[in-house]
Amino acid sequence: MKLNDHLKQLRTSKNLSVYKLARMTDVSENHIRSIEKGNSQPSVFTLEKLLTALGTNLAEFFNEEQSVLYPTEMEQELLLAVRRLDPEQTKALIQLAALMNRDEKNPL
């Protein structure tokens, strides 16, 4: 997928207007529209600003695999919390999540 199409798809999947994205990033609406139409290429700095506001990063954005999922705000919050845990706490959290998931699939 082309950068412009991918960026627009990501923005619309987040239900963000060009106006709101522009306000969040200090990138002009005209520039965002021009990028999405394929009329201009963003600098790396501008693209990083846009992607950060859209909840992703350059590596995820340019990953060609279709299985990439963009985390929700709650998933991002969980990920940040997990990164602050020590390895033992992380293992315990994974075990708890596995138990909760198993209980959902096989209720008593």
PDB file of C-alpha atoms in Angstrom:
ATOM      1  CA  MET A   1       0.000   0.000   0.000  1.00  0.00           C
ATOM      2  CA  LYS A   2       1.240   3.476  -0.809  1.00  0.00           C
ATOM      3  CA  LEU A   3       2.174   5.802   2.034  1.00  0.00           C
ATOM      4  CA  ASN A   4      -0.609   8.264   1.221  1.00  0.00           C
ATOM      5  CA  ASP A   5      -3.322   5.592   1.108  1.00  0.00           C
ATOM      6  CA  HIS A   6      -2.021   3.890   4.227  1.00  0.00           C
ATOM      7  CA  LEU A   7      -1.935   7.161   6.171  1.00  0.00           C
ATOM      8  CA  LYS A   8      -5.486   8.054   5.146  1.00  0.00           C
ATOM      9  CA  GLN A   9      -6.744   4.567   5.995  1.00  0.00           C
ATOM     10  CA  LEU A  10      -5.130   4.758   9.430  1.00  0.00           C
ATOM     11  CA  ARG A  11      -6.566   8.223  10.083  1.00  0.00           C
ATOM     12  CA  THR A  12     -10.075   7.223   9.049  1.00  0.00           C
ATOM     13  CA  SER A  13      -9.889   3.971  11.055  1.00  0.00           C
ATOM     14  CA  LYS A  14      -9.303   6.148  14.120  1.00  0.00           C
ATOM     15  CA  ASN A  15     -12.325   8.306  13.176  1.00  0.00           C
ATOM     16  CA  LEU A  16     -10.160  11.419  13.025  1.00  0.00           C
ATOM     17  CA  SER A  17     -10.833  14.272  10.667  1.00  0.00           C
ATOM     18  CA  VAL A  18      -7.991  16.029   8.914  1.00  0.00           C
ATOM     19  CA  TYR A  19      -8.847  19.080  11.016  1.00  0.00           C
ATOM     20  CA  LYS A  20      -8.490  17.188  14.304  1.00  0.00           C
ATOM     21  CA  LEU A  21      -5.236  15.499  13.209  1.00  0.00           C
ATOM     22  CA  ALA A  22      -3.867  18.890  12.195  1.00  0.00           C
ATOM     23  CA  ARG A  23      -4.729  20.310  15.622  1.00  0.00           C
ATOM     24  CA  MET A  24      -3.106  17.359  17.379  1.00  0.00           C
ATOM     25  CA  THR A  25       0.136  17.594  15.415  1.00  0.00           C
ATOM     26  CA  ASP A  26       0.615  21.226  14.363  1.00  0.00           C
ATOM     27  CA  VAL A  27       0.786  20.016  10.761  1.00  0.00           C
ATOM     28  CA  SER A  28      -1.448  22.082   8.505  1.00  0.00           C
ATOM     29  CA  GLU A  29      -4.662  20.622   7.136  1.00  0.00           C
ATOM     30  CA  ASN A  30      -3.513  21.470   3.616  1.00  0.00           C
ATOM     31  CA  HIS A  31      -0.263  19.591   4.097  1.00  0.00           C
ATOM     32  CA  ILE A  32      -2.048  16.511   5.478  1.00  0.00           C
ATOM     33  CA  ARG A  33      -4.517  16.563   2.566  1.00  0.00           C
ATOM     34  CA  SER A  34      -1.648  16.952   0.104  1.00  0.00           C
ATOM     35  CA  ILE A  35       0.145  13.961   1.648  1.00  0.00           C
ATOM     36  CA  GLU A  36      -3.028  11.840   1.600  1.00  0.00           C
ATOM     37  CA  LYS A  37      -3.652  12.716  -2.056  1.00  0.00           C
ATOM     38  CA  GLY A  38      -0.087  11.721  -2.910  1.00  0.00           C
ATOM     39  CA  ASN A  39       0.820  15.226  -4.044  1.00  0.00           C
ATOM     40  CA  SER A  40       3.616  15.629  -1.492  1.00  0.00           C
ATOM     41  CA  GLN A  41       5.841  13.463   0.671  1.00  0.00           C
ATOM     42  CA  PRO A  42       6.158  14.211   4.378  1.00  0.00           C
ATOM     43  CA  SER A  43       9.511  14.595   6.046  1.00  0.00           C
ATOM     44  CA  VAL A  44      10.384  11.854   8.521  1.00  0.00           C
ATOM     45  CA  PHE A  45       9.779  14.348  11.335  1.00  0.00           C
ATOM     46  CA  THR A  46       6.297  15.198  10.042  1.00  0.00           C
ATOM     47  CA  LEU A  47       5.409  11.563   9.451  1.00  0.00           C
ATOM     48  CA  GLU A  48       6.517  10.666  12.991  1.00  0.00           C
ATOM     49  CA  LYS A  49       4.306  13.438  14.401  1.00  0.00           C
ATOM     50  CA  LEU A  50       1.315  12.194  12.419  1.00  0.00           C
ATOM     51  CA  LEU A  51       1.887   8.547  13.320  1.00  0.00           C
ATOM     52  CA  THR A  52       2.364   9.296  17.009  1.00  0.00           C
ATOM     53  CA  ALA A  53      -0.977  11.112  17.041  1.00  0.00           C
ATOM     54  CA  LEU A  54      -2.503   8.106  15.266  1.00  0.00           C
ATOM     55  CA  GLY A  55      -1.155   5.732  17.906  1.00  0.00           C
ATOM     56  CA  THR A  56       1.573   3.992  15.965  1.00  0.00           C
ATOM     57  CA  ASN A  57       5.192   4.376  14.909  1.00  0.00           C
ATOM     58  CA  LEU A  58       7.301   4.159  11.759  1.00  0.00           C
ATOM     59  CA  ALA A  59       8.150   0.458  12.178  1.00  0.00           C
ATOM     60  CA  GLU A  60       4.514  -0.599  12.528  1.00  0.00           C
ATOM     61  CA  PHE A  61       3.372   1.753   9.791  1.00  0.00           C
ATOM     62  CA  PHE A  62       5.804   0.370   7.221  1.00  0.00           C
ATOM     63  CA  ASN A  63       5.362  -3.279   8.228  1.00  0.00           C
ATOM     64  CA  GLU A  64       4.063  -5.061   5.124  1.00  0.00           C
ATOM     65  CA  GLU A  65       2.294  -7.859   7.005  1.00  0.00           C
ATOM     66  CA  GLN A  66      -1.480  -7.717   6.939  1.00  0.00           C
ATOM     67  CA  SER A  67      -1.678  -9.103  10.470  1.00  0.00           C
ATOM     68  CA  VAL A  68      -0.478  -5.863  12.072  1.00  0.00           C
ATOM     69  CA  LEU A  69      -3.045  -4.426  14.455  1.00  0.00           C
ATOM     70  CA  TYR A  70      -2.887  -0.889  15.739  1.00  0.00           C
ATOM     71  CA  PRO A  71      -3.347  -0.841  19.507  1.00  0.00           C
ATOM     72  CA  THR A  72      -6.292   0.937  21.046  1.00  0.00           C
ATOM     73  CA  GLU A  73      -5.711   3.591  23.705  1.00  0.00           C
ATOM     74  CA  MET A  74      -6.411   1.011  26.411  1.00  0.00           C
ATOM     75  CA  GLU A  75      -3.959  -1.465  24.860  1.00  0.00           C
ATOM     76  CA  GLN A  76      -1.316   1.257  24.654  1.00  0.00           C
ATOM     77  CA  GLU A  77      -1.872   2.075  28.322  1.00  0.00           C
ATOM     78  CA  LEU A  78      -1.540  -1.605  29.234  1.00  0.00           C
ATOM     79  CA  LEU A  79       1.638  -1.933  27.188  1.00  0.00           C
ATOM     80  CA  LEU A  80       3.217   1.071  28.914  1.00  0.00           C
ATOM     81  CA  ALA A  81       2.287  -0.355  32.311  1.00  0.00           C
ATOM     82  CA  VAL A  82       3.779  -3.767  31.448  1.00  0.00           C
ATOM     83  CA  ARG A  83       7.036  -2.180  30.332  1.00  0.00           C
ATOM     84  CA  ARG A  84       7.489  -0.796  33.861  1.00  0.00           C
ATOM     85  CA  LEU A  85       7.170  -4.233  35.487  1.00  0.00           C
ATOM     86  CA  ASP A  86      10.090  -6.424  36.422  1.00  0.00           C
ATOM     87  CA  PRO A  87      10.371  -9.829  34.659  1.00  0.00           C
ATOM     88  CA  GLU A  88       8.737 -11.745  37.520  1.00  0.00           C
ATOM     89  CA  GLN A  89       5.762  -9.381  37.605  1.00  0.00           C
ATOM     90  CA  THR A  90       5.447  -9.621  33.828  1.00  0.00           C
ATOM     91  CA  LYS A  91       5.299 -13.435  33.988  1.00  0.00           C
ATOM     92  CA  ALA A  92       2.635 -13.248  36.706  1.00  0.00           C
ATOM     93  CA  LEU A  93       0.558 -10.845  34.602  1.00  0.00           C
ATOM     94  CA  ILE A  94       0.822 -13.130  31.562  1.00  0.00           C
ATOM     95  CA  GLN A  95      -0.321 -16.083  33.674  1.00  0.00           C
ATOM     96  CA  LEU A  96      -3.258 -14.061  35.010  1.00  0.00           C
ATOM     97  CA  ALA A  97      -4.252 -13.042  31.481  1.00  0.00           C
ATOM     98  CA  ALA A  98      -4.056 -16.674  30.347  1.00  0.00           C
ATOM     99  CA  LEU A  99      -6.302 -17.742  33.235  1.00  0.00           C
ATOM    100  CA  MET A 100      -8.810 -15.001  32.455  1.00  0.00           C
ATOM    101  CA  ASN A 101      -8.815 -15.928  28.782  1.00  0.00           C
ATOM    102  CA  ARG A 102      -9.273 -19.621  29.543  1.00  0.00           C
ATOM    103  CA  ASP A 103     -12.202 -18.848  31.856  1.00  0.00           C
ATOM    104  CA  GLU A 104     -13.896 -16.841  29.088  1.00  0.00           C
ATOM    105  CA  LYS A 105     -13.579 -19.692  26.615  1.00  0.00           C
ATOM    106  CA  ASN A 106     -14.565 -22.455  29.051  1.00  0.00           C
ATOM    107  CA  PRO A 107     -16.943 -21.062  31.673  1.00  0.00           C
ATOM    108  CA  LEU A 108     -17.782 -23.432  34.501  1.00  0.00           C
TER     109      LEU A 108
END
